[in-house]
XYZ file of N, CA and C in Angstrom:
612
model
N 119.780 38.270 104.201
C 119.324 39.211 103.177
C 117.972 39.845 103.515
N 116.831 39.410 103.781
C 115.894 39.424 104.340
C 115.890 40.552 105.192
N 116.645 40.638 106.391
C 116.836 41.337 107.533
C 117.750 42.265 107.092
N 118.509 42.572 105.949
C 119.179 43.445 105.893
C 118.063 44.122 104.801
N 117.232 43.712 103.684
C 116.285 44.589 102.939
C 115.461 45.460 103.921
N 115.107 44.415 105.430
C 114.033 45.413 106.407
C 114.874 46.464 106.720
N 116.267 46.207 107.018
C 116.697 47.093 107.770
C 116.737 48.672 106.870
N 117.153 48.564 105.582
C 117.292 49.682 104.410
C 116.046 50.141 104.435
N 114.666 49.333 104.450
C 113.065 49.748 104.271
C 113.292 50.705 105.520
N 113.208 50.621 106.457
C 113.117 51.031 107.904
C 113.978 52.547 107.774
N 115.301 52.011 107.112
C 116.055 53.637 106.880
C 115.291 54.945 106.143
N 115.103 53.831 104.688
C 114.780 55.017 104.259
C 112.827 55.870 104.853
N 112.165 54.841 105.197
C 110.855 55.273 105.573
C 111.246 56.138 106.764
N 112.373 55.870 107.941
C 112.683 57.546 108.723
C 113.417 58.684 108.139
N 114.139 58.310 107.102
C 114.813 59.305 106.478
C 113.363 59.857 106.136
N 112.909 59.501 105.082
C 111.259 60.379 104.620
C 110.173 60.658 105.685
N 110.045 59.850 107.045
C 109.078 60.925 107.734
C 110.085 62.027 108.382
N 112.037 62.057 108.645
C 112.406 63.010 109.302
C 112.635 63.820 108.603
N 112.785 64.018 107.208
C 112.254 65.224 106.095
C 111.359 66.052 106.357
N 110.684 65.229 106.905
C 109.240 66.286 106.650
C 109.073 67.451 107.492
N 108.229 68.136 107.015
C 108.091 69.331 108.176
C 106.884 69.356 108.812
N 106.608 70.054 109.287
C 105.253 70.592 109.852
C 103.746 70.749 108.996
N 102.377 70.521 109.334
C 101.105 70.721 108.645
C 100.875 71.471 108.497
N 100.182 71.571 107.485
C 99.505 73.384 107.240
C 98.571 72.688 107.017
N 97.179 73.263 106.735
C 95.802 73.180 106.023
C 95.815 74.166 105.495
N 95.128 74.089 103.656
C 94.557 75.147 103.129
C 93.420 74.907 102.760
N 92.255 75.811 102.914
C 91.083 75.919 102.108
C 90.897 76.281 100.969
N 90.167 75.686 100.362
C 89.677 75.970 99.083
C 88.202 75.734 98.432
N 87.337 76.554 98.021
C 86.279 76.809 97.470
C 85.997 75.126 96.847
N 87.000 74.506 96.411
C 86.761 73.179 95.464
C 88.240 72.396 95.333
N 88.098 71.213 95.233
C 89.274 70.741 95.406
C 89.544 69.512 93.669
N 89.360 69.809 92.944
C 89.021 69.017 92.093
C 90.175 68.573 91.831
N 90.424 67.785 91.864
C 92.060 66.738 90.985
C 92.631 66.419 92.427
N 92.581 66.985 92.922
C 93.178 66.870 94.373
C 93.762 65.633 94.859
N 94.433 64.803 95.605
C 94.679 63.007 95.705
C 95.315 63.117 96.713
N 94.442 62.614 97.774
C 95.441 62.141 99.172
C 96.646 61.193 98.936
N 97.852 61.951 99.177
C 99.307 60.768 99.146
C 99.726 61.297 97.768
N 99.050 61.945 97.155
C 99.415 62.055 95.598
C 99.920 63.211 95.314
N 98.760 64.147 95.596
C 98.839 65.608 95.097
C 100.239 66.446 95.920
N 101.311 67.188 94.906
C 102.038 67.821 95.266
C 102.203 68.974 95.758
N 102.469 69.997 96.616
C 102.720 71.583 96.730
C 104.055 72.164 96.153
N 104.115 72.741 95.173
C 105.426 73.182 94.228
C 105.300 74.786 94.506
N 106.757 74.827 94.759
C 107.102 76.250 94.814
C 107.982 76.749 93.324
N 108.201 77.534 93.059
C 108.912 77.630 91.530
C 109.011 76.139 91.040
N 108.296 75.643 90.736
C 108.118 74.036 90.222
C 109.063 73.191 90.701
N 109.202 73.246 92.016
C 109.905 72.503 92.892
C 109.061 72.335 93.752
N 108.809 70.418 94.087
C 108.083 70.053 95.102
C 108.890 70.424 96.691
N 107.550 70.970 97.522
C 108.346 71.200 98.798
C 107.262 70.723 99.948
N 106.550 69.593 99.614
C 104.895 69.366 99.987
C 103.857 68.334 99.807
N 103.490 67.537 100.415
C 102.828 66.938 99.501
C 101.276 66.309 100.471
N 99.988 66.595 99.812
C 98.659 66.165 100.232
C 98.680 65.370 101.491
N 98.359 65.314 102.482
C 97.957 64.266 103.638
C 96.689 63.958 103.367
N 95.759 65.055 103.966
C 94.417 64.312 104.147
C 93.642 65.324 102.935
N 92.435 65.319 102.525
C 91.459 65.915 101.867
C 90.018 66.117 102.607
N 89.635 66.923 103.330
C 88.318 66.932 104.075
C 87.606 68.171 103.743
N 86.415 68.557 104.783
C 85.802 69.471 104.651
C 85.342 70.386 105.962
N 85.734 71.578 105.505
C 85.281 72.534 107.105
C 84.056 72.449 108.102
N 84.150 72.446 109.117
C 82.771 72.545 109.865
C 81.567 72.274 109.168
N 81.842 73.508 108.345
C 79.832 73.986 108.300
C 80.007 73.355 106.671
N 80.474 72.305 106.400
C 80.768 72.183 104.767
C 80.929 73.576 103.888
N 81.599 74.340 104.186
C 81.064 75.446 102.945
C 82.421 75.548 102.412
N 83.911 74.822 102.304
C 84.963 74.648 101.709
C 85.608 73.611 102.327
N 86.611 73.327 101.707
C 87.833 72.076 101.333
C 88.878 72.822 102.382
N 89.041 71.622 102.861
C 90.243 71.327 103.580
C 91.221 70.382 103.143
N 92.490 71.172 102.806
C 93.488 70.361 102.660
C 94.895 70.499 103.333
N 94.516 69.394 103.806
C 96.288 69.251 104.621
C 97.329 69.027 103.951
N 98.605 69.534 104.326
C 100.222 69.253 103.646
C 101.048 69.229 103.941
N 101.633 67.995 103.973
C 103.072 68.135 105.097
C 103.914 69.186 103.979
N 104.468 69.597 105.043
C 105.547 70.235 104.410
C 107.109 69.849 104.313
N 108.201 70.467 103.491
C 109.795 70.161 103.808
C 109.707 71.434 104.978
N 110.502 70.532 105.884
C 110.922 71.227 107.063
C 111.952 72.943 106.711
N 113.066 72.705 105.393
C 113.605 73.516 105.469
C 113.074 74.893 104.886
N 111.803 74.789 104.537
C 111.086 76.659 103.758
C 110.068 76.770 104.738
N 109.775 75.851 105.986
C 108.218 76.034 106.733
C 108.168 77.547 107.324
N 109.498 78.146 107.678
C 109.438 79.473 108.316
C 109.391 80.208 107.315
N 109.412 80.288 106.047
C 108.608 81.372 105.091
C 107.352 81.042 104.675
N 106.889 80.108 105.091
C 105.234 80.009 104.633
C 104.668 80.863 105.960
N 103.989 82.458 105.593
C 104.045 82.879 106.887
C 102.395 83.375 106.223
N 101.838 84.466 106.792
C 100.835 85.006 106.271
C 100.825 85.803 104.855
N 101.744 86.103 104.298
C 101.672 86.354 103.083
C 101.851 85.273 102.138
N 101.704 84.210 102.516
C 101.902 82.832 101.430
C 100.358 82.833 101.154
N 100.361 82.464 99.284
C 99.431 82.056 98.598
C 99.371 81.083 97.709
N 97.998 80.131 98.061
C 98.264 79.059 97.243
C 96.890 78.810 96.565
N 97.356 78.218 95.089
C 96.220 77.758 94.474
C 96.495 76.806 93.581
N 95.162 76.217 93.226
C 95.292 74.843 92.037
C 95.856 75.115 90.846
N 97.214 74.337 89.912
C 96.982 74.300 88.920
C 96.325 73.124 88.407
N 95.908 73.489 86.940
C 95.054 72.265 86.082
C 94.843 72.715 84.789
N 94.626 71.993 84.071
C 94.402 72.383 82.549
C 93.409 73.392 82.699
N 93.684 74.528 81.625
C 92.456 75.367 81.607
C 92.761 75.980 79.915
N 91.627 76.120 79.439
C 91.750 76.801 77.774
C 90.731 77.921 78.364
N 91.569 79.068 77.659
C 90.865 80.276 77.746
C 90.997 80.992 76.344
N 90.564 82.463 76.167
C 90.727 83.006 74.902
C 92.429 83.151 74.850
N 93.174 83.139 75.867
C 94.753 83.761 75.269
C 95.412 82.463 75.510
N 94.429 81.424 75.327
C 95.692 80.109 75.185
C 95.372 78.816 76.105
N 96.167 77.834 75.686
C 96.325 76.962 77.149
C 96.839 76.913 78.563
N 96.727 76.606 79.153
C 97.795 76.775 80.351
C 97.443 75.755 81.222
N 98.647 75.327 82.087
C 98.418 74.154 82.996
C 98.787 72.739 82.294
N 98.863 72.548 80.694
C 99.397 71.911 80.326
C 100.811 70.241 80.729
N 101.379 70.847 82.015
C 102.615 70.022 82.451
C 101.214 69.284 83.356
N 100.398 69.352 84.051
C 99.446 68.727 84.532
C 98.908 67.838 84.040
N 98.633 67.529 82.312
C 98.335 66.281 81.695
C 99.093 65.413 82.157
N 100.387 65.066 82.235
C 100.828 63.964 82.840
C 101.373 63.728 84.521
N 101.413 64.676 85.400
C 102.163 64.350 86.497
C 100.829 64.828 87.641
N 99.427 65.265 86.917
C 98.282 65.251 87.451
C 98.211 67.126 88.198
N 96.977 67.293 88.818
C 96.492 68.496 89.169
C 97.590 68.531 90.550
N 98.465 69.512 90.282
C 99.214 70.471 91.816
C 98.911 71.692 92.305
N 99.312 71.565 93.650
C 98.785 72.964 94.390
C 100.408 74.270 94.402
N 100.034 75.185 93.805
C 101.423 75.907 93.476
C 100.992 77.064 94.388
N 102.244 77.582 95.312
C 102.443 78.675 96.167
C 103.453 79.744 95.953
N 103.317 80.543 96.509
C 104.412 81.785 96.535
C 104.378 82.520 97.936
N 105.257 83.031 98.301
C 105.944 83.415 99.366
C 107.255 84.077 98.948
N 107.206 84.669 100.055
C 108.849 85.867 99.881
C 109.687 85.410 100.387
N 110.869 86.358 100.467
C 112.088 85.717 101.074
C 112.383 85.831 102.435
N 111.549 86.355 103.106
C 111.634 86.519 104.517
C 110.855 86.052 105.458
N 111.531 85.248 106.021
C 111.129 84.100 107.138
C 110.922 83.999 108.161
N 109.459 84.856 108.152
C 108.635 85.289 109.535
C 107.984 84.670 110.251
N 108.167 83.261 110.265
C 107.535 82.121 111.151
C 106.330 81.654 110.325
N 106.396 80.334 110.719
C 104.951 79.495 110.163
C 103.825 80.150 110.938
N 102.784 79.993 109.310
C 101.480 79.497 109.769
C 100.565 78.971 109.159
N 99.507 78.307 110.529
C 99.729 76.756 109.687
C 97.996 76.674 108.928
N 97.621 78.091 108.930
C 96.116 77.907 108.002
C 95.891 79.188 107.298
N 95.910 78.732 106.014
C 95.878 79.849 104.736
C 94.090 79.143 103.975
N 94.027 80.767 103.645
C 93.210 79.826 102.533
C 93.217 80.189 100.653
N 93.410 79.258 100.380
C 93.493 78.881 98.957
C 92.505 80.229 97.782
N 93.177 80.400 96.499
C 92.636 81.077 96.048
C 92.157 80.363 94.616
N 91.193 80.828 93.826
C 90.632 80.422 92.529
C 91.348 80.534 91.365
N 92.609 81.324 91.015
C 93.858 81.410 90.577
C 94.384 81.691 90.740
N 95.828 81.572 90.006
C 96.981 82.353 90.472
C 97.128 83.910 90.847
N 98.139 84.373 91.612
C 97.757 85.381 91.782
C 98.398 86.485 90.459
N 98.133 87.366 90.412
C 98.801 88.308 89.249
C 100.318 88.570 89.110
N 100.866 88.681 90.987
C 101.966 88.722 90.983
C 102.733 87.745 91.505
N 103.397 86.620 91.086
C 104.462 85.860 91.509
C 105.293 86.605 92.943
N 105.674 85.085 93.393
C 106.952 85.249 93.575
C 108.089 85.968 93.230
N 109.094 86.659 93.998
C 109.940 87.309 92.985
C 110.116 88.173 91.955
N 108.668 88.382 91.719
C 108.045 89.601 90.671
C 107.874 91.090 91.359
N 108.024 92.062 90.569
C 108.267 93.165 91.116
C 106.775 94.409 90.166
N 106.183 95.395 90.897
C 105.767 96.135 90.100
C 104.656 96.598 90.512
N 103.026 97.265 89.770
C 102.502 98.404 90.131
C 101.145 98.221 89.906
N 100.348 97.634 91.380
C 99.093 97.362 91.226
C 98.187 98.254 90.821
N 97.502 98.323 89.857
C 96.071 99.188 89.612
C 94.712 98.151 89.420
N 93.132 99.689 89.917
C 92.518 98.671 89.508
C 91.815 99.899 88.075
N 91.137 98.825 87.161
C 90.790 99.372 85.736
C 89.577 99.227 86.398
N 88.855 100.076 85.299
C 87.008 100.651 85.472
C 86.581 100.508 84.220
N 86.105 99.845 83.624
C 85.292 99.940 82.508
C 83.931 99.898 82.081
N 83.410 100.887 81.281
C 82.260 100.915 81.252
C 81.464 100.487 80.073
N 80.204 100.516 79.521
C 79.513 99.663 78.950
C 80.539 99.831 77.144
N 80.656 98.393 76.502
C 80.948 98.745 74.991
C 82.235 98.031 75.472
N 82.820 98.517 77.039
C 84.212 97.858 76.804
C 84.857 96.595 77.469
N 84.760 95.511 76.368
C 85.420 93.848 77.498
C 86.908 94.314 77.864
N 86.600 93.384 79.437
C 87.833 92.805 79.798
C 87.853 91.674 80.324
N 89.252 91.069 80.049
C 88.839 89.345 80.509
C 89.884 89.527 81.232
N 89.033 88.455 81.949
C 90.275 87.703 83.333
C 91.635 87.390 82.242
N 93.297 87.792 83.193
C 94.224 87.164 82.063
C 94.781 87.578 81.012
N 93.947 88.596 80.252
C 94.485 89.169 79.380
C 95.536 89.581 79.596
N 96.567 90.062 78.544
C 98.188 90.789 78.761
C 97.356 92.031 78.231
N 98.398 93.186 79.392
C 98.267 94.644 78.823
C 99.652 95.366 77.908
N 99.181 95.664 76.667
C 100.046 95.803 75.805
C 100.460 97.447 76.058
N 102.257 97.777 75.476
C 102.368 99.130 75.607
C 103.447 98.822 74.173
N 103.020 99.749 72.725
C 103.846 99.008 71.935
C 104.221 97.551 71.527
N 103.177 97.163 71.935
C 103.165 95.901 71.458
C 104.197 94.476 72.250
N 104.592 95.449 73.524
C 105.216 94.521 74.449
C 104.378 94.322 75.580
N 104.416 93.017 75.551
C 103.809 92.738 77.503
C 103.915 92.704 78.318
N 103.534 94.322 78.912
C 103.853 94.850 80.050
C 103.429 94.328 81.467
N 102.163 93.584 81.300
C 101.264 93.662 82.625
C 99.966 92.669 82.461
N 98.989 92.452 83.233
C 98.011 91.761 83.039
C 97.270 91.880 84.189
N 95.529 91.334 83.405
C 94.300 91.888 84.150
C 93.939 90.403 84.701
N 93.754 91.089 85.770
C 92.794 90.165 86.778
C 91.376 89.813 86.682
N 90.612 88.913 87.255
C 89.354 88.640 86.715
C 88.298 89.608 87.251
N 87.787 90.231 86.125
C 86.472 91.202 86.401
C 85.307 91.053 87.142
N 84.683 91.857 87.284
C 83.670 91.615 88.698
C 82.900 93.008 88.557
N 81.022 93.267 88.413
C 80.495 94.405 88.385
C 80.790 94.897 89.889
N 80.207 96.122 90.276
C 79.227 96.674 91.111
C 78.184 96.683 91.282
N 77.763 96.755 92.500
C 76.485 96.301 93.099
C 75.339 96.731 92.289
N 75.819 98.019 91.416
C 74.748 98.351 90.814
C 74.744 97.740 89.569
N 75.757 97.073 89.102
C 75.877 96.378 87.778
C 75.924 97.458 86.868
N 76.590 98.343 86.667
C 76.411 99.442 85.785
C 78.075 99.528 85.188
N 78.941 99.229 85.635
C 80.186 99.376 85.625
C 81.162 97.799 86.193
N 81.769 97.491 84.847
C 82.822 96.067 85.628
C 84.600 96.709 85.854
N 84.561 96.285 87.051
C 86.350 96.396 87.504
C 87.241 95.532 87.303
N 88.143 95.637 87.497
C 89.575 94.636 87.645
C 90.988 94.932 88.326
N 91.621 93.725 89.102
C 92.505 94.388 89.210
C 93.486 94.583 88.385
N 94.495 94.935 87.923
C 95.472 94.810 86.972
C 96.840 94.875 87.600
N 97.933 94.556 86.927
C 99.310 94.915 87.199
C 100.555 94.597 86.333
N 100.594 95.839 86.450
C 102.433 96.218 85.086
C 103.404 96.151 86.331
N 104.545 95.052 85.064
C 105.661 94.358 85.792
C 106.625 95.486 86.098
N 107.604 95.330 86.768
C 108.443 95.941 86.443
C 109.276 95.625 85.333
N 110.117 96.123 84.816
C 110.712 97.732 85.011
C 109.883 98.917 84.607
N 108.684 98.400 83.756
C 107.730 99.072 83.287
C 106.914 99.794 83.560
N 106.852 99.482 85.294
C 105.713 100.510 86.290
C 106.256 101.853 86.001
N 107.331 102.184 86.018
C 107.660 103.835 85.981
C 107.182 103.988 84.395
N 106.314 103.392 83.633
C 105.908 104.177 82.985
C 104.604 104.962 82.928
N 103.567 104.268 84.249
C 102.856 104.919 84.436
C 102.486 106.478 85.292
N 102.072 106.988 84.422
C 102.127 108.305 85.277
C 100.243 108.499 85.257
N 100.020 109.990 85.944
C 98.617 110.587 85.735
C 97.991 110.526 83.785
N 98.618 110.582 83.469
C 98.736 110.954 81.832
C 98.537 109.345 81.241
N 98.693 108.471 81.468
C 98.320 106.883 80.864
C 97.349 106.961 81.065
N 96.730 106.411 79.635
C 95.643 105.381 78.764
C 95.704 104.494 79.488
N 94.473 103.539 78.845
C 94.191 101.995 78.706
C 93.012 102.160 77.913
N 93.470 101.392 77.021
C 91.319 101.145 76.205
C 91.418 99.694 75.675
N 90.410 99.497 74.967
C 90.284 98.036 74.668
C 90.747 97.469 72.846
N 92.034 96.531 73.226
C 92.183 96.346 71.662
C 91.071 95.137 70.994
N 90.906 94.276 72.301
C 89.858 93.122 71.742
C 89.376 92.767 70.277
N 89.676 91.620 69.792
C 89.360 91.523 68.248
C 88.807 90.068 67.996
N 88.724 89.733 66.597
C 88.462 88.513 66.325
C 89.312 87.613 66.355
């Protein structure tokens, strides 16, 4: 019995290192929740990944994190793959990150469907990006000037449906004027033409 439990241990520990795929490292500004052996990489909330090591670049000035990968998506993690932390966060339009109270802080990516070869060092962004995976539609950036907020996140309303959403704001050098990027989903981009608004509904 003994020798037959080693022998099943032994199976399944090569079955799980011949799963695996190839390393990537990503950087990141901060690695907070992060857990060597722990922390997952989820693609549409499917693990395909998971933490090796946790270190730091050369000159310390960001996080290094390694991840094995599943062997079978490594050729679409190519240069257009983006990844960043989720984690609890409360903002003005709500909670989010919520499924993280119990199964802990994960690193979530996106990538397309076309499988242009690995590569194996990205670096990590401060949130998600505006546009998913699989999402379709019509980048702009907004200009606003003094009198008018915009927050990172917000939804952009057209009739009272949610069309789109703003990215996190940022002045100019001269500080006189804050930008953003924004973006309406599809099917909705063809509604912008030369002739579209935007102003600020912001309330209590």
């Amino acid at each position: 019995m003994p020798l037959a439990a080693l022998a099943v241990s032994l199976w399944v520990a090569w079955q799980s290192y011949n799963d695996r795929g190839p390393l990537i490292e990503v950087e990141f500004e901060q690695a907070s929740g992060i857990r060597q052996g722990e922390t997952e990489l989820k693609f549409r909330d499917v693990p395909v990944g998971l933490v090796e090591d946790v270190g730091f670049s050369g000159a310390l000035e960001t996080v290094r994190v390694s991840i094995w990968l599943v062997k079978d998506i490594a050729d679409f993690v190519d240069d257009d793959a983006e990844f960043w932390i989720v984690q609890p966060e409360v903002t003005t339009q709500g909670v989010s990150g919520l499924d993280t109270v119990l199964s802990g802080v994960f690193i979530e990516a996106s990538w397309d469907a076309n499988a242009e070869g690995l590569v194996v060092t990205h670096r990590g962004t401060d949130r998600a990006p505006l546009l998913r995976s699989g999402q379709s539609g019509l980048s702009l950036r907004l200009t606003a000037g003094p009198g008018v907020q915009m927050t990172g996140g917000a939804p952009i309303l057209h009739k009272g449906v949610d069309v789109g959403r703003i990215g996190p704001p940022e002045l100019t050098v001269d500080g006189t004027v804050a930008r953003s990027e924004a973006i309406i989903f599809a099917p909705y981009d063809r509604l912008v033409s030369s002739n579209t608004r935007f102003w600020d509904t912001s309330g209590f």
